[in-house]
Coordinates of C-alpha atoms and ligand atoms in Angstrom, one line a residue:
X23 CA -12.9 -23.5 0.9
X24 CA -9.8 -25.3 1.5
X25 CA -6.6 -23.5 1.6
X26 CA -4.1 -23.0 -1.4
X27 CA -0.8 -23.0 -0.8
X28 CA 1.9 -21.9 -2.8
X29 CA 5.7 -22.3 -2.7
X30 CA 7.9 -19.1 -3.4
X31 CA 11.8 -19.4 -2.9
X32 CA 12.0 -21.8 0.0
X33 CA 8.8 -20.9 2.2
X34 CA 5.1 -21.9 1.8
X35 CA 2.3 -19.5 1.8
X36 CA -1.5 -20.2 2.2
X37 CA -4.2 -18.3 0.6
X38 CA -5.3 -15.8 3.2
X39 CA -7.7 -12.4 1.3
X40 CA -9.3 -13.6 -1.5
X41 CA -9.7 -11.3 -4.4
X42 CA -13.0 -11.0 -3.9
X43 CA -12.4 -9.8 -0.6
X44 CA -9.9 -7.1 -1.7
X45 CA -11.8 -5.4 -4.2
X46 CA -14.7 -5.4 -2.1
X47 CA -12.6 -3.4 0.3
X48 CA -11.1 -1.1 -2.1
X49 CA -14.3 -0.5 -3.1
X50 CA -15.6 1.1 0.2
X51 CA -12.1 3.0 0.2
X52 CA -13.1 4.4 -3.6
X53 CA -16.7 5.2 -2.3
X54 CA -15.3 7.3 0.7
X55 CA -12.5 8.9 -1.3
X56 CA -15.3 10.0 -3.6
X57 CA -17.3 11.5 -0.9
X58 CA -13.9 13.5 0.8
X59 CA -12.4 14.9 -2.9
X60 CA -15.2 15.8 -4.9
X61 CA -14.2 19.0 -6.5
X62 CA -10.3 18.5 -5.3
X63 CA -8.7 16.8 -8.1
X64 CA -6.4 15.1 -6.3
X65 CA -2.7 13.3 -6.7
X66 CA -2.6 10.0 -6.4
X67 CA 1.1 8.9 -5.4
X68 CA 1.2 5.1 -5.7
X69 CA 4.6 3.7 -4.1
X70 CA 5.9 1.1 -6.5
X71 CA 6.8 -1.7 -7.0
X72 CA 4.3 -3.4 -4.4
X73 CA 1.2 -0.8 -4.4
X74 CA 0.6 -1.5 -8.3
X75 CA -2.2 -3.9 -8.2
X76 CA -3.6 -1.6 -5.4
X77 CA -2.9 1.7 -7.7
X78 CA -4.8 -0.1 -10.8
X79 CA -7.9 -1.2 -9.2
X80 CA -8.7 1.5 -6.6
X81 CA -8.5 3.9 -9.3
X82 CA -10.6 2.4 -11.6
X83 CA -13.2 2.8 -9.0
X84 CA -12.3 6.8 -8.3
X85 CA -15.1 8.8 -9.8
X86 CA -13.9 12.3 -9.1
X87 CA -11.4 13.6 -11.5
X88 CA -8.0 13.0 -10.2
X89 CA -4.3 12.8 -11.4
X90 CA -1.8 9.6 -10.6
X91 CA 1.9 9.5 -10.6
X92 CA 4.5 6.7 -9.4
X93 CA 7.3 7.1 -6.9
X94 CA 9.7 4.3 -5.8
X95 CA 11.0 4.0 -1.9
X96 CA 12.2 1.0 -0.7
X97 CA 13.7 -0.2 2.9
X98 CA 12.9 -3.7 3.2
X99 CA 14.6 -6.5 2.1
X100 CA 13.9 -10.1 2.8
X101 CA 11.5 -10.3 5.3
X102 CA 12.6 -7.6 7.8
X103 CA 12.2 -3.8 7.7
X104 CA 15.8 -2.4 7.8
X105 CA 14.4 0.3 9.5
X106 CA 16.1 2.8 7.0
X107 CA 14.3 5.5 5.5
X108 CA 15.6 6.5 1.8
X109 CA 14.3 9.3 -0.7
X110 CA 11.7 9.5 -2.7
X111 CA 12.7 8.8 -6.0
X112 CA 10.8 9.9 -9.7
X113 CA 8.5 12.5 -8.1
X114 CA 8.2 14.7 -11.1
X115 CA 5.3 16.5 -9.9
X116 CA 4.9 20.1 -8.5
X117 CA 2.5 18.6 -5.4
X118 CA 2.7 22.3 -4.3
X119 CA -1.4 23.3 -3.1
X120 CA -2.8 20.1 -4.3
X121 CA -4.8 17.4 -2.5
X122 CA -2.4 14.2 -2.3
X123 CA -3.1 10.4 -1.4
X124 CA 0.0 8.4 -1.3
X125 CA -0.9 4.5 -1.9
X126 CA 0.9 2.3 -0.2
X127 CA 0.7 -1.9 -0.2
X128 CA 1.7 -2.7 3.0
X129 CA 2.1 -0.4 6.7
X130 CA 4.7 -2.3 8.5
X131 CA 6.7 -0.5 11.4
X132 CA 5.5 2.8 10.1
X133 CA 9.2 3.9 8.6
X134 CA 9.1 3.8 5.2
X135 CA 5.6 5.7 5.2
X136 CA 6.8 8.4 8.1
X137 CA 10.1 9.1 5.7
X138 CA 7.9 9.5 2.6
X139 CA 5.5 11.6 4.5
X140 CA 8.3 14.1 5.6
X141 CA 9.5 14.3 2.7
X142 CA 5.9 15.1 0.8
X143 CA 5.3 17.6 3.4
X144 CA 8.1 19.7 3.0
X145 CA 6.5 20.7 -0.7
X146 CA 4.3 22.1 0.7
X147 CA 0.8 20.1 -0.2
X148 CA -2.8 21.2 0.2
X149 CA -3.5 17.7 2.4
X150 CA -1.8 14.9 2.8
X151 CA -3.5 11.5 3.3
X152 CA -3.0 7.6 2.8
X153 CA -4.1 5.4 1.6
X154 CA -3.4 1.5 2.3
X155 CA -4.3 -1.8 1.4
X156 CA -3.0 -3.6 4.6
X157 CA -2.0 -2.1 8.1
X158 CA 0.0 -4.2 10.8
X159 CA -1.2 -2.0 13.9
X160 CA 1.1 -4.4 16.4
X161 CA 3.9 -3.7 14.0
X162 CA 2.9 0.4 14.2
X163 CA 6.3 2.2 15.6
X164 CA 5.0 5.6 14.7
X165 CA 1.8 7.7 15.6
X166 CA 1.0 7.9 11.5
X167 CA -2.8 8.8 10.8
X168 CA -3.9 6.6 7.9
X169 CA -7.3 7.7 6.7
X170 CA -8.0 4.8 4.4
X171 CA -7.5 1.6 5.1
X172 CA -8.5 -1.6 3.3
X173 CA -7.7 -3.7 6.0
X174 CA -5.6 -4.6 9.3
X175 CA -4.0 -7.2 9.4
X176 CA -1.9 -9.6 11.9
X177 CA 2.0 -9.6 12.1
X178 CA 2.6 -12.1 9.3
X179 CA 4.5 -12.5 6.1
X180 CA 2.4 -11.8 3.4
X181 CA 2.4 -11.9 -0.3
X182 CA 1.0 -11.7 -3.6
X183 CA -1.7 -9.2 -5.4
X184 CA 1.4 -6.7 -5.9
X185 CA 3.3 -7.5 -2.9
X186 CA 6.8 -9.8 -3.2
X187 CA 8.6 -12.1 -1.0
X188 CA 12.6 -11.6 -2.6
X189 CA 11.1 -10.5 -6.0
X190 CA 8.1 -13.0 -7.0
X191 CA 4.9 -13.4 -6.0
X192 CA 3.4 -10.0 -6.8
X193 CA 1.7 -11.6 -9.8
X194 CA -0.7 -13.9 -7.2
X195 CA -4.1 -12.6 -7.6
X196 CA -5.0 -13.1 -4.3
X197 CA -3.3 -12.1 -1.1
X198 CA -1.5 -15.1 0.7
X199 CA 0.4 -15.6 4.1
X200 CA 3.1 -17.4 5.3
X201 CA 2.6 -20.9 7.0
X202 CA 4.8 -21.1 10.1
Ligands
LIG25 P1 7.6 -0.4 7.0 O1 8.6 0.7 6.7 O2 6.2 0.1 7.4 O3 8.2 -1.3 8.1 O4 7.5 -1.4 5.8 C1 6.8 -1.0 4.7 C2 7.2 -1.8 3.5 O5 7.7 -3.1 3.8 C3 6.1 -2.1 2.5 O6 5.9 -1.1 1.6 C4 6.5 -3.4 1.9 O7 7.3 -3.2 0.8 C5 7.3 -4.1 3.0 N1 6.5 -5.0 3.8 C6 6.1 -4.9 5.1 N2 5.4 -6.0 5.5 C7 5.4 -6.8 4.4 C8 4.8 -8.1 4.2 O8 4.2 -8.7 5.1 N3 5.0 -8.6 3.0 C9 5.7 -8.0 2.0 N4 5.8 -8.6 0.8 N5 6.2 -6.8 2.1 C10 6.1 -6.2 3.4

């Protein structure tokens, strides 16, 4: 199929993951994590804004019983990771003894995720796993184990189904990269 581009701000993106392709993947990751938590309940902790799509329709495809809550961590802004690490905000949970999957869009450098992790572990959870939609493994500055993965991906810019390039985009339905 020939490629569609789309203009956000001043760049150009081409279509890159269809949505087909996504759900498909987050499908396998729904079928393991239904295998590895039967009987766990566990805490979904998806990291907004970018991981909402994600959130919405891997849950909707998690059979076990299980709990969701939102926290917000951002350290990126334009197109490069500032490599700062802030706190987790609106964690309103006690994740004390319970079985948590945080839910991220997008593993970049590894910094954001390795800060939030930290963080998570110091209360003190049963298990602590993640889940991802995309992984950059060249990017990867940090050893971090990432049990589910929907898939790797090269070191580009990419946007849409959740994620944002400087605020827009997240609303694309399908996942799209920069042309260079
Ligand atoms: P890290 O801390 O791993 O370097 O960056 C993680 C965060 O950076 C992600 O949660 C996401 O917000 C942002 N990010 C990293 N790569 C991309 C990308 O290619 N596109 C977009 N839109 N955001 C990205």
């Amino acid at each position: 199929m020939e490629p569609r581009i789309v203009t956000l701000h001043d760049s150009q993106f081409s279509t890159y993951l269809s949505e087909e392709e996504i759900i498909a993947r987050i499908q396998i990751l729904a079928d393991q994590i239904n295998q590895d938590y039967e009987g766990k309940n566990p805490l979904f902790l998806a990291v907004l804004n970018g991981s909402f799509m994600f959130a919405a329709d891997l849950l909707k495809r998690v059979t076990v019983p299980c709990e969701i809550a939102f926290v917000r961590l951002s350290s990126y802004q334009n197109m490069q990771s500032t490599g700062k690490v802030k706190e987790v905000l609106g964690l309103v949970d006690d994740i004390k003894s319970r079985h948590v999957i945080i839910l991220e869009d997008i593993v970049d450098t590894g910094h954001t995720l390795k800060g939030l992790e930290q963080q998570l572990l110091e209360k003190e959870p049963a298990s602590l796993e993640v889940a991802a939609l995309l992984v950059k493994p060249e990017c990867l500055q940090h050893p971090l184990e990432l049990k589910y993965i929907a898939k790797n991906i090269p070191n580009d810019f990419v946007v849409g189904y959740g994620l944002d390039y400087n605020g827009i985009g997240r609303n694309l339905r399908d996942i799209y990269k920069i042309v260079s």
